[in-house]
CSV table of C-alpha atoms and ligand atoms in Angstrom, one decimal:
chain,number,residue,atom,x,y,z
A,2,UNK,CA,-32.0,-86.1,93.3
A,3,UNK,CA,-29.3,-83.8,92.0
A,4,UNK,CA,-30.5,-82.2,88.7
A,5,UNK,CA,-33.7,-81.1,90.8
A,6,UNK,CA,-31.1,-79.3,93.1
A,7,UNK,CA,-29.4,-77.5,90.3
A,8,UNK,CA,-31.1,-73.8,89.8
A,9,UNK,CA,-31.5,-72.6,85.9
A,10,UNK,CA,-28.6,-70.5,85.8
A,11,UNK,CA,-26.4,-73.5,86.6
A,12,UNK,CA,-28.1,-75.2,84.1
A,13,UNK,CA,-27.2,-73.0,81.4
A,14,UNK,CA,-23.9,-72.5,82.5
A,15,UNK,CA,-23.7,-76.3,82.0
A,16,UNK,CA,-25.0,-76.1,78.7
A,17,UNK,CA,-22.9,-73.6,77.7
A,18,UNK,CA,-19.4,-75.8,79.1
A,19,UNK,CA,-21.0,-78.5,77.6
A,20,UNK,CA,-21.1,-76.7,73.9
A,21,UNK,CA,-17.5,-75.9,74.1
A,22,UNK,CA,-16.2,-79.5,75.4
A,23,UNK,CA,-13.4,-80.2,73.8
A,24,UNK,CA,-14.0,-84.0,73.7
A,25,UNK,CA,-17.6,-83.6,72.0
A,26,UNK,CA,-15.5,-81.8,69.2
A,27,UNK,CA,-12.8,-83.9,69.0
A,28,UNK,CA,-15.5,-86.4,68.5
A,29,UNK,CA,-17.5,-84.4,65.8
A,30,UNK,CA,-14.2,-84.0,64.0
A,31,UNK,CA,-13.6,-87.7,63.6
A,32,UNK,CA,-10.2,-87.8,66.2
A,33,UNK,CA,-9.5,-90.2,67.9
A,34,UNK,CA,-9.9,-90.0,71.8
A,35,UNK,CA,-7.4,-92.6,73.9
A,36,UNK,CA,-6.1,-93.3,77.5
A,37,UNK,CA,-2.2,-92.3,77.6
A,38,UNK,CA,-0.8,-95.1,79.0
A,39,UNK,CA,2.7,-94.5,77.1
A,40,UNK,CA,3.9,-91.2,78.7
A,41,UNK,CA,4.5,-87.9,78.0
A,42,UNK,CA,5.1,-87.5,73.9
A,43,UNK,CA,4.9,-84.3,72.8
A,44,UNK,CA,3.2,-86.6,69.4
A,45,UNK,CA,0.2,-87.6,71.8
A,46,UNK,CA,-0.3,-84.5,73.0
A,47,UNK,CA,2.0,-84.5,76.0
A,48,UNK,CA,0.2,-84.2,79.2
A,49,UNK,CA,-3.5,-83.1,80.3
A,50,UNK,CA,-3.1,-79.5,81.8
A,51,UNK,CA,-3.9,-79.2,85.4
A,52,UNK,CA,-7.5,-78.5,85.9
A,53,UNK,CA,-6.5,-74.8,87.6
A,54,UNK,CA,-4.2,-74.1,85.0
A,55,UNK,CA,-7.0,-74.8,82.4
A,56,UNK,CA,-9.2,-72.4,84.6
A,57,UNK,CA,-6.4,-69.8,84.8
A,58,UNK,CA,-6.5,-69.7,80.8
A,59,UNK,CA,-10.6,-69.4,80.6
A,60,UNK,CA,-10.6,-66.8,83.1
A,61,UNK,CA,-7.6,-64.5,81.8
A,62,UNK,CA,-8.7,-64.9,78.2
A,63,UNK,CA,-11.2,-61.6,78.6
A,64,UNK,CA,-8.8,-59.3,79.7
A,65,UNK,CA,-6.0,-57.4,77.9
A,66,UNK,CA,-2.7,-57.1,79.3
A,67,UNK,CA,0.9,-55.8,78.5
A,68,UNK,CA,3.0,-58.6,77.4
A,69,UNK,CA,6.3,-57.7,78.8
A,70,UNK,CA,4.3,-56.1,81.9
A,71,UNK,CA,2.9,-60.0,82.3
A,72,UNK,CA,6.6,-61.5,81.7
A,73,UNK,CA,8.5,-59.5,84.0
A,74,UNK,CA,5.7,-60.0,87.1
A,75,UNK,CA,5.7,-64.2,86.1
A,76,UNK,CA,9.2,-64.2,85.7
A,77,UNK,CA,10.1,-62.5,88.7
A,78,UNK,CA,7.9,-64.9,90.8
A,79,UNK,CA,9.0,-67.9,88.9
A,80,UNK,CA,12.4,-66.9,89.7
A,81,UNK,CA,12.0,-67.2,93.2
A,82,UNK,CA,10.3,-70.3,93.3
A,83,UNK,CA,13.5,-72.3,90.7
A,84,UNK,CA,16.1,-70.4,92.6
A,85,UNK,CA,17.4,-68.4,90.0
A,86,UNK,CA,18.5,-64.6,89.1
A,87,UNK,CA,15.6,-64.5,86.5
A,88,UNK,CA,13.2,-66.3,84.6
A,89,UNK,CA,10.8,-66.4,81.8
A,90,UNK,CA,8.1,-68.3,80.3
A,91,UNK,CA,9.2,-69.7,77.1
A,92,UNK,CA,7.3,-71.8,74.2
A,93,UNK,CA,8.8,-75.1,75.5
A,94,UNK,CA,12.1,-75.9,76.3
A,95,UNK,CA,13.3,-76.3,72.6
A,96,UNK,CA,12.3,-72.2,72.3
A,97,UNK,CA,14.2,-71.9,75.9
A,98,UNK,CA,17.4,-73.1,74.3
A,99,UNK,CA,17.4,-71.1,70.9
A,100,UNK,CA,16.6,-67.4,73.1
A,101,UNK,CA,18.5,-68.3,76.0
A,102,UNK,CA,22.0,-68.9,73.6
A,103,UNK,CA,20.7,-66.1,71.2
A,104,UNK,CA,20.6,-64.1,74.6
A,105,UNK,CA,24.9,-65.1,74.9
A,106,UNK,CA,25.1,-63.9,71.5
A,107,UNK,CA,23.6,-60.3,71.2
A,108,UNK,CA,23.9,-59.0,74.7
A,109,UNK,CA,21.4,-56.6,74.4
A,110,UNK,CA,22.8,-55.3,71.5
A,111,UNK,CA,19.7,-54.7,68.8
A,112,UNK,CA,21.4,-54.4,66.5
A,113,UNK,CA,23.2,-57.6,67.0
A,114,UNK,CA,19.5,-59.5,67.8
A,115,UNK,CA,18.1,-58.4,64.2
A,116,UNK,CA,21.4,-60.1,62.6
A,117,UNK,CA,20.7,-63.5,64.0
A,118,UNK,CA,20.7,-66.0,62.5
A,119,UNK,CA,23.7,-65.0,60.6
A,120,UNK,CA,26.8,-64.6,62.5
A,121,UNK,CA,29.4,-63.9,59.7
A,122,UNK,CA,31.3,-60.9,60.2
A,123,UNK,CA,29.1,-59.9,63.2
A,124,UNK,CA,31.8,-60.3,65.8
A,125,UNK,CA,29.4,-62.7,67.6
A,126,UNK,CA,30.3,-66.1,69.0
A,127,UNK,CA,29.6,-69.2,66.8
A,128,UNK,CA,30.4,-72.1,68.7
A,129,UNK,CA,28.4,-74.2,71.1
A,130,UNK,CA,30.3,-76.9,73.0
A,131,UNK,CA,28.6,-80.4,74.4
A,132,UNK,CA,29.9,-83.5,75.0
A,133,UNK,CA,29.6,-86.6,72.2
A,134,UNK,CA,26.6,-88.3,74.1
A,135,UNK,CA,24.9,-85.1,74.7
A,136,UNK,CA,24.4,-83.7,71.2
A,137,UNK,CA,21.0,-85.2,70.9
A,138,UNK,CA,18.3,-84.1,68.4
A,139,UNK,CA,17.0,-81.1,70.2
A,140,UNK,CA,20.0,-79.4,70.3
A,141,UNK,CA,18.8,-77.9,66.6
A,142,UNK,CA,17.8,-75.6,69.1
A,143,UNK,CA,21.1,-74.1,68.8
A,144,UNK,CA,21.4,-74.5,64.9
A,145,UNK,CA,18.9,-71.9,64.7
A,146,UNK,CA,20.6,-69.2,66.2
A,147,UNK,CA,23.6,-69.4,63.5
A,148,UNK,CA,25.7,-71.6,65.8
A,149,UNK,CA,27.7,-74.7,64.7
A,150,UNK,CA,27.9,-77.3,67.5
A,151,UNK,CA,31.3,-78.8,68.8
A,152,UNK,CA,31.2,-82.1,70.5
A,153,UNK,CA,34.3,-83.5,72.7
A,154,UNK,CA,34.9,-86.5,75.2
A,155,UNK,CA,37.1,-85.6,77.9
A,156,UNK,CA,38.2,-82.8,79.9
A,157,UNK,CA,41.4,-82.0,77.8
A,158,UNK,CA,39.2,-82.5,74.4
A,159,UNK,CA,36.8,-79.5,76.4
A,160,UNK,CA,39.7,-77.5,77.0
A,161,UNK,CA,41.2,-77.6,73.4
A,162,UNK,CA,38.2,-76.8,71.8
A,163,UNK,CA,37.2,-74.2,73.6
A,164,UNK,CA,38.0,-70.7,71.9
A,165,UNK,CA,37.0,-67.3,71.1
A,166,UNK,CA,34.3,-68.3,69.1
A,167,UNK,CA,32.6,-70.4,72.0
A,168,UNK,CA,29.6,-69.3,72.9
A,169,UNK,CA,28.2,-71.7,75.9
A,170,UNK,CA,29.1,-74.9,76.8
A,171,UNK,CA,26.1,-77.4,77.0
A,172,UNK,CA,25.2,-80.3,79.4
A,173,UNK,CA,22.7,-82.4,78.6
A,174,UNK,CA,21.1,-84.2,81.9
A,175,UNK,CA,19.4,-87.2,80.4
A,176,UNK,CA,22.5,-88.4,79.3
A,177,UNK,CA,24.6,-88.0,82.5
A,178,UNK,CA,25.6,-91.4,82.6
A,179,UNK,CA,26.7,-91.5,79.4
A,180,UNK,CA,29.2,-88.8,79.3
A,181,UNK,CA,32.9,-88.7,80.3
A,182,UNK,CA,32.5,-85.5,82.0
A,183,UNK,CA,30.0,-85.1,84.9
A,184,UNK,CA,28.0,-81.6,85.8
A,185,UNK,CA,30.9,-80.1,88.2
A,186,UNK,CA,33.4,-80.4,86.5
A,187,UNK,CA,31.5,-79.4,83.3
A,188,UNK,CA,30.5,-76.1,85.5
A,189,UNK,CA,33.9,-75.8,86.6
A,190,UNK,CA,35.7,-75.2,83.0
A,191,UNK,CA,33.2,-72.7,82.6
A,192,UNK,CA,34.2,-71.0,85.2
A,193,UNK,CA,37.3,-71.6,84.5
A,194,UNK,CA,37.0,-69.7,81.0
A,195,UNK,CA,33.9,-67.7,82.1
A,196,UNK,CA,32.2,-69.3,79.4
A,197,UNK,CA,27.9,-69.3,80.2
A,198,UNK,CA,27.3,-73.0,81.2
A,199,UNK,CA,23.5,-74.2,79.9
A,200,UNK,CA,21.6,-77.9,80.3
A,201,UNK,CA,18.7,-79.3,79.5
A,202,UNK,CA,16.8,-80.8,82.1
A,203,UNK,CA,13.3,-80.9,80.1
A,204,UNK,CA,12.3,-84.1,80.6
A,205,UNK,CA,13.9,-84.5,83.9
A,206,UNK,CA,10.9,-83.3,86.0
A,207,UNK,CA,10.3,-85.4,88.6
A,208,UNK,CA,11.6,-85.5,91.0
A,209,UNK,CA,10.6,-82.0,91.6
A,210,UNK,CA,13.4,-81.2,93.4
A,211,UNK,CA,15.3,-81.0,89.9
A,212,UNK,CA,13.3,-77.6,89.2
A,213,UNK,CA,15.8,-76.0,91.5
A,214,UNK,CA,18.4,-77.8,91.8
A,215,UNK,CA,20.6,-77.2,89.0
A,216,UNK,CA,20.1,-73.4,89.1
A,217,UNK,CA,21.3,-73.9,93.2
A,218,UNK,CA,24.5,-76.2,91.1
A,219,UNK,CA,25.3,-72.7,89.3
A,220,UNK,CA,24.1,-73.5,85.9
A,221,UNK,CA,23.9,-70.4,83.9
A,222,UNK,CA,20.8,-71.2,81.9
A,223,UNK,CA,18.5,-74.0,82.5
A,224,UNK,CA,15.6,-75.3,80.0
A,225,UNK,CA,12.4,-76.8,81.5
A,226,UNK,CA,9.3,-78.0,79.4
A,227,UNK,CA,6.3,-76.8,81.0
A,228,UNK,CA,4.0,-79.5,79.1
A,229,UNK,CA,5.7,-82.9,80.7
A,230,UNK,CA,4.9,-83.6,83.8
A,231,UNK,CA,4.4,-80.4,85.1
A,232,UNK,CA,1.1,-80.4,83.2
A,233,UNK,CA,1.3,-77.0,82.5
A,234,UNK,CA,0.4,-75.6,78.5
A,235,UNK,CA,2.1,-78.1,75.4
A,236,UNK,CA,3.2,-75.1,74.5
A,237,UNK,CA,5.1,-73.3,77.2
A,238,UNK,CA,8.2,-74.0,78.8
A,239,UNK,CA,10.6,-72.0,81.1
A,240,UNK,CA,14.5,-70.5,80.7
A,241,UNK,CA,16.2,-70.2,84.1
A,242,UNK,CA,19.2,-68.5,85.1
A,243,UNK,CA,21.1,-65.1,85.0
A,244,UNK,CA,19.5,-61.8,85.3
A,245,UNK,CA,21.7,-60.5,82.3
A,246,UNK,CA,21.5,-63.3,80.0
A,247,UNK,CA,17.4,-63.5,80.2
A,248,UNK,CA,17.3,-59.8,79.9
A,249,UNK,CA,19.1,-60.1,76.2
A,250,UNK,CA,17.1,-63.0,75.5
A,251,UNK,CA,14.1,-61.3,75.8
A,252,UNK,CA,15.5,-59.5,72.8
A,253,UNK,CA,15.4,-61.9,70.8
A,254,UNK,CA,11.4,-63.0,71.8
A,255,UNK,CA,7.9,-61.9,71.2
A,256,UNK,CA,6.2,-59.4,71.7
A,257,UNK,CA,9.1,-58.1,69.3
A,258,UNK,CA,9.0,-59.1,66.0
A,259,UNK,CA,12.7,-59.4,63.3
A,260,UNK,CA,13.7,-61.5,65.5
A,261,UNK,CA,15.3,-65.1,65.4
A,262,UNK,CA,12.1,-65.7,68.1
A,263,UNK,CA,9.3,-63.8,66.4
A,264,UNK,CA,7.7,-67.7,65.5
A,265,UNK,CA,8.0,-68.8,69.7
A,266,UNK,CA,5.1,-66.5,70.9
A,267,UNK,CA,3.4,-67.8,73.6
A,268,UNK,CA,0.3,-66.2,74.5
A,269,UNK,CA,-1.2,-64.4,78.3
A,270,UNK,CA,-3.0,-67.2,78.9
A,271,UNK,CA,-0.1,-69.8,78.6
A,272,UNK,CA,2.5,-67.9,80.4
A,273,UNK,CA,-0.6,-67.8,83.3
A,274,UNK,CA,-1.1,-71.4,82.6
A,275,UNK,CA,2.9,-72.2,82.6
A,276,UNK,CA,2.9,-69.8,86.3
A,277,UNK,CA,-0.2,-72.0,87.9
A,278,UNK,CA,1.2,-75.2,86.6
A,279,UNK,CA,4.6,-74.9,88.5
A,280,UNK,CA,2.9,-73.4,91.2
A,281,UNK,CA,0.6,-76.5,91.7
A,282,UNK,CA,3.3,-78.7,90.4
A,283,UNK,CA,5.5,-77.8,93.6
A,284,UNK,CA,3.0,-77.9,95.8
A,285,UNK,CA,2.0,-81.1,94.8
A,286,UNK,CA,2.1,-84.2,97.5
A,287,UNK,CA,4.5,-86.0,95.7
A,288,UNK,CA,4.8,-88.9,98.1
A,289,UNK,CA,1.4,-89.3,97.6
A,290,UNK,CA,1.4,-89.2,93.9
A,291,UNK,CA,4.5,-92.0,93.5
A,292,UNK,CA,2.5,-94.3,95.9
A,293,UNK,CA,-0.8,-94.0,94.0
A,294,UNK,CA,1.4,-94.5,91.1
A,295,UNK,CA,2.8,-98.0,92.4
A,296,UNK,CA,-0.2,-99.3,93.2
A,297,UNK,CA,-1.8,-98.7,89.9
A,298,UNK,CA,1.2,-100.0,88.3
A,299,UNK,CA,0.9,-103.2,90.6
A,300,UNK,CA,-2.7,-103.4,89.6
A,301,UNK,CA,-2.4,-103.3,86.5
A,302,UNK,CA,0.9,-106.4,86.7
A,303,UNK,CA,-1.2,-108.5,89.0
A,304,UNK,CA,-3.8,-108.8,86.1
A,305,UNK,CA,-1.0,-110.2,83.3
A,306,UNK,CA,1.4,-111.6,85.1
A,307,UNK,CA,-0.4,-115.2,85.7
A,308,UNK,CA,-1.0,-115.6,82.1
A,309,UNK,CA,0.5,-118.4,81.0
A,310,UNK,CA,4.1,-117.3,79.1
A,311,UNK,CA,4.0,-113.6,80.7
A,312,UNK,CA,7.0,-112.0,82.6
A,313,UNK,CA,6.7,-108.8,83.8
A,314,UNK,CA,9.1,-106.5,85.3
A,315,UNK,CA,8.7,-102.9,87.4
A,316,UNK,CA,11.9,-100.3,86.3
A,317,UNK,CA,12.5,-97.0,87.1
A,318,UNK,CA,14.4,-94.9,84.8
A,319,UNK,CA,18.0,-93.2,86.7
A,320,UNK,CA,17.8,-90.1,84.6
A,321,UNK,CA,14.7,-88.8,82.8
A,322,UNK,CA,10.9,-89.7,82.7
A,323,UNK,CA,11.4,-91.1,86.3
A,324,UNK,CA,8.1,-92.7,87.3
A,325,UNK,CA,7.5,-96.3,87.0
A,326,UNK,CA,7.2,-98.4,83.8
A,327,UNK,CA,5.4,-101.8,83.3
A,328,UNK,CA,7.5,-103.7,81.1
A,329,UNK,CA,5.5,-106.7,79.7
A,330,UNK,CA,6.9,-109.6,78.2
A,331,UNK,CA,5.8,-113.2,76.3
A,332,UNK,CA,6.7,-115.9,74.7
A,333,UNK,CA,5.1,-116.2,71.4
A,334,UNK,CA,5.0,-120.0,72.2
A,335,UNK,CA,2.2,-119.3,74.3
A,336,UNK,CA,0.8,-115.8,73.2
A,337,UNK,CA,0.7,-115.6,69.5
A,338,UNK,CA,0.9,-111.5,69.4
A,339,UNK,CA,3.9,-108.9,68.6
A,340,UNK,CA,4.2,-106.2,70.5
A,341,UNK,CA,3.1,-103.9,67.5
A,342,UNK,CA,-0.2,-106.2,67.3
A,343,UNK,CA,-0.7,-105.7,71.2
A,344,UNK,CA,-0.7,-101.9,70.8
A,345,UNK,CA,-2.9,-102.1,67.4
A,346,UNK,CA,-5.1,-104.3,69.4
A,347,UNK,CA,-5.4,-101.5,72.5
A,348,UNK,CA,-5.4,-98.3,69.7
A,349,UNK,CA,-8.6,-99.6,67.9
A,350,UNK,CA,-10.5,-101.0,71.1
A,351,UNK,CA,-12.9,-99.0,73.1
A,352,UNK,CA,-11.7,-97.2,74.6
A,353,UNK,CA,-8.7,-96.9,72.5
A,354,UNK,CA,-5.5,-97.1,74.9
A,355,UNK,CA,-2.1,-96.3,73.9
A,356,UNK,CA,0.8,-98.2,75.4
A,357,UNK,CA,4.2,-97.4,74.9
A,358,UNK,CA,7.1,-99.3,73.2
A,359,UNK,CA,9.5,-101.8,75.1
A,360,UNK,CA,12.8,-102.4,74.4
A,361,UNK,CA,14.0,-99.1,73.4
A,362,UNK,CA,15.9,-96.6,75.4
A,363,UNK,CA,13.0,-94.3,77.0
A,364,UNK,CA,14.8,-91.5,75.2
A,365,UNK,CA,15.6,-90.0,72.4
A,366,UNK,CA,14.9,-92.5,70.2
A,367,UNK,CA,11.0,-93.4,71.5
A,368,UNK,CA,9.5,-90.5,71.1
A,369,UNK,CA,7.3,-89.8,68.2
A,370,UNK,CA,9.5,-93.2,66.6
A,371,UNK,CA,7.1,-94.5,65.1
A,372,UNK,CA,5.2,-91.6,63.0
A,373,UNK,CA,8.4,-90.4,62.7
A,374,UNK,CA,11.0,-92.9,62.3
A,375,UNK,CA,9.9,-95.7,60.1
A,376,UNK,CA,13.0,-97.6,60.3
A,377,UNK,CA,12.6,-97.8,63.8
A,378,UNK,CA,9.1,-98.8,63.9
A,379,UNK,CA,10.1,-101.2,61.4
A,380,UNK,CA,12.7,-102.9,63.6
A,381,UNK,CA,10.0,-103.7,66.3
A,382,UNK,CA,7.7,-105.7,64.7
A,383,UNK,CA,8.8,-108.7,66.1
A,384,UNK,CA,9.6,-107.5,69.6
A,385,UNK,CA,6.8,-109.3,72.2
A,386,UNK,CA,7.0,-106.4,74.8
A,387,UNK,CA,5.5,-103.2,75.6
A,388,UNK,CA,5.8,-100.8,78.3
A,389,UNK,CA,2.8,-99.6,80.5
A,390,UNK,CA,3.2,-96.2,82.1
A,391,UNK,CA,0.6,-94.8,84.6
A,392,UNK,CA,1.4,-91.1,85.5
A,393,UNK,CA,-0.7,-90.0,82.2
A,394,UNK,CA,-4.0,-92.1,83.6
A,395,UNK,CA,-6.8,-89.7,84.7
A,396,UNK,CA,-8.5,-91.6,87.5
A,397,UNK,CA,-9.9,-94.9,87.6
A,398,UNK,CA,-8.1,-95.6,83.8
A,399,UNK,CA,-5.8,-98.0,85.6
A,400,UNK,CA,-8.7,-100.4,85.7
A,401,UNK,CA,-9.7,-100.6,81.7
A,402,UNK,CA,-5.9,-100.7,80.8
A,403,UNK,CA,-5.3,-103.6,82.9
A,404,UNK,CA,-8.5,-105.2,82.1
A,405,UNK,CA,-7.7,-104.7,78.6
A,406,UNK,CA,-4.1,-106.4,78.2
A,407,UNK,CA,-5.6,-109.2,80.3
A,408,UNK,CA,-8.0,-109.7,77.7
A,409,UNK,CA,-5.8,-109.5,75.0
A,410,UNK,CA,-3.3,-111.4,75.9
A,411,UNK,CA,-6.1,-114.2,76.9
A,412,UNK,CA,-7.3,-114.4,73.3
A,413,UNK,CA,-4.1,-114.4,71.9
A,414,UNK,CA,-3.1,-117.6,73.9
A,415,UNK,CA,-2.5,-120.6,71.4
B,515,PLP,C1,11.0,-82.8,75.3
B,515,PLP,C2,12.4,-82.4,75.3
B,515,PLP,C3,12.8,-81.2,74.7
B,515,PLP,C4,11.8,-80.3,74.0
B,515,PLP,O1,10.9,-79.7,75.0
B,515,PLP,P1,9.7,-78.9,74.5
B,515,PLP,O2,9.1,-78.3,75.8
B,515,PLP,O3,8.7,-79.9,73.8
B,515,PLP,O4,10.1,-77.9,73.6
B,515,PLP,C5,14.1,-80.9,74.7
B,515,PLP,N1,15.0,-81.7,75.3
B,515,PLP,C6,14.7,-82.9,75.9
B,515,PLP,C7,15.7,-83.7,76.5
B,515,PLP,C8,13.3,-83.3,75.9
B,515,PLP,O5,13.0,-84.4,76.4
């Protein structure tokens, strides 16, 4: 009898977690509770923080620190576990990108940092180079620092651009396979010119090995989101990369204030929470995590796939967001149901599920498309096909998802 075995103190303490559960509030406020089973959108709310990282935050909340004291002791230590000259714990990759460039741009001139974001006249650099494919959304990252951004195709397009003005030149990894240029020989011209190299790898986590491996490739700066699938803070995120480079950027961030970077403060308990994350993240078994993951996945396919007019298909994604996705499939001559209507369905059921979109590239275009993108959300109306992801499932949810689209799907059939 377990409650008999719990002494009163334990009881209160209970209480007292129990006053402060996030859920009952999200409750009492009226929002909507669901099971993620579309991935890692920073418009859901990401990922669930590790439970230590969560602890780390509760128990560093009662004590003060010195904030740069805190970032150079993280940073050194995160440093060591990326493989880079220096590190620091940014608010998400986006805020990575605008301080580490800024960084480029000032040196740690202060004078220089309290002119940004206007670089007329300043002798700075203005110019940030990517390639066509590459020059996705986030890269208003840049924009924000005063910079203009250049895009080219080939080598000799790279070459001719590049100039005084050029600031970095920028890779971005989730579109590898879609550039002309691949990551050495993008490194190499900036060696070749001594021009800082940058990418973006924040959605690129796992495999894990990618948390190190393109600071061992010789990438000057390197932008990770901590809130993916590292499950560390939403808001935090890291900047890898040289010593000299993160100093200056530094510059540009909180604790200081006239700054281009005064709005990306991350607090003590998030750069803790962004430290434990990795550090659990790296440690993790991650055989063990990709198997668990197939098997819910297969679980959750063995209870649609027999339905009459069904297909289902397991892909991985090559670059980006690589863990495996459910696509389902039907024919509407069997299953009367679009793929909007399926994820209505799940949303307002109990408990609400989210499922992701099909059909679509996994990114950039998915993310947040459709509270963001009504033309897009438009377009898939008709499209009789979702995709089921299971690395945002706490445990045991692969059950009720897959029980779920079974039933569904079975009262939909004509
Ligand atoms: C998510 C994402 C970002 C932004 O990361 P945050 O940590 O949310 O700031 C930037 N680039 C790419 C490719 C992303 O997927």
């Amino acid at each position: 009898m377990a409650p008999l075995a719990i002494g009163a103190s334990s009881i209160k303490s209970m209480a007292e977690t129990s006053s402060v559960n996030e859920s009952n509030l999200l409750n009492e406020l009226g929002v909507r509770t669901f099971i993620n089973a579309a991935g890692t959108l920073t418009y859901m709310s990401g990922s669930l923080m590790h439970p230590e990282v969560v602890k780390t935050i509760k128990d560093s909340s009662t004590h003060f620190c010195m904030m740069d004291e805190l970032q150079d002791k993280v940073g050194e230590s995160i440093a060591t576990m990326v493989h880079s000259e220096a590190a620091t714990v940014t608010s998400g990759a986006f805020s990575a990108m605008t301080l580490g460039l800024a960084g480029i741009l000032t040196g740690n001139d202060l004078k220089k940092v309290e002119q940004l974001p206007h670089l007329a006249g300043t002798g700075m650099k203005s110019e940030v180079i990517c390639q066509k494919s590459h020059d996705e959304r986030y890269n208003h990252a840049f924009l924000n620092t005063g910079c203009t951004i250049v895009t080219v195709e080939t080598i000799e397009e790279l070459e001719k651009a590049i100039n005084e003005k050029t600031a970095m030149l920028h890779f971005l990894n989730i579109a590898a396979d879609k550039g002309k240029i691949n990551h050495e020989d993008w490194l190499a011209i900036g060696k070749k010119y001594n021009i800082p190299v940058s990418i973006d790898i924040a959605a690129d986590v796992p495999p894990v090995s990618n948390i190190w491996k393109f600071n061992d490739m010789g990438f000057d700066l390197v932008f990770l989101s901590g809130g993916k699938a590292i499950r560390g803070p939403q808001s935090a995120g890291l900047l890898m990369g040289r010593k000299h480079i993160i100093e200056a950027a530094r510059l540009s961030a909180p604790p200081r204030g006239f700054n281009v970077g005064r709005a990306h403060k991350v607090n003590k308990e998030e750069i803790l929470g962004m430290y434990v994350a990795l550090k659990k993240y790296i440690a993790t078994d991650h055989e063990k995590e990709w198997s668990q993951w197939e098997s819910e996945i297969n679980f959750i396919e063995n209870e649609v796939k027999n339905i009459k007019g069904i297909s289902t298909k397991i892909i991985i994604p090559a670059l980006g967001n690589i863990t495996p996705n459910l696509i389902i499939s039907w024919d509407p001559a069997y299953i009367q149901l679009t793929g909007k209507d399926l994820r209505e369905n799940l949303r307002n059921g109990n408990p609400s599920i989210e499922a992701g979109f099909a059909g679509l590239p996994l990114y950039p275009n998915q993310a947040g498309s459709e509270s963001i993108d009504p033309k897009i959300a438009a377009t898939l109306k008709g499209e009789n096909r979702v995709t089921i992801t299971v690395w945002m499932l706490q445990q045991g949810e692969y059950k009720i998802v897959g029980k779920k689209l079974k039933e569904a799907f079975t009262n939909a059939l004509v």
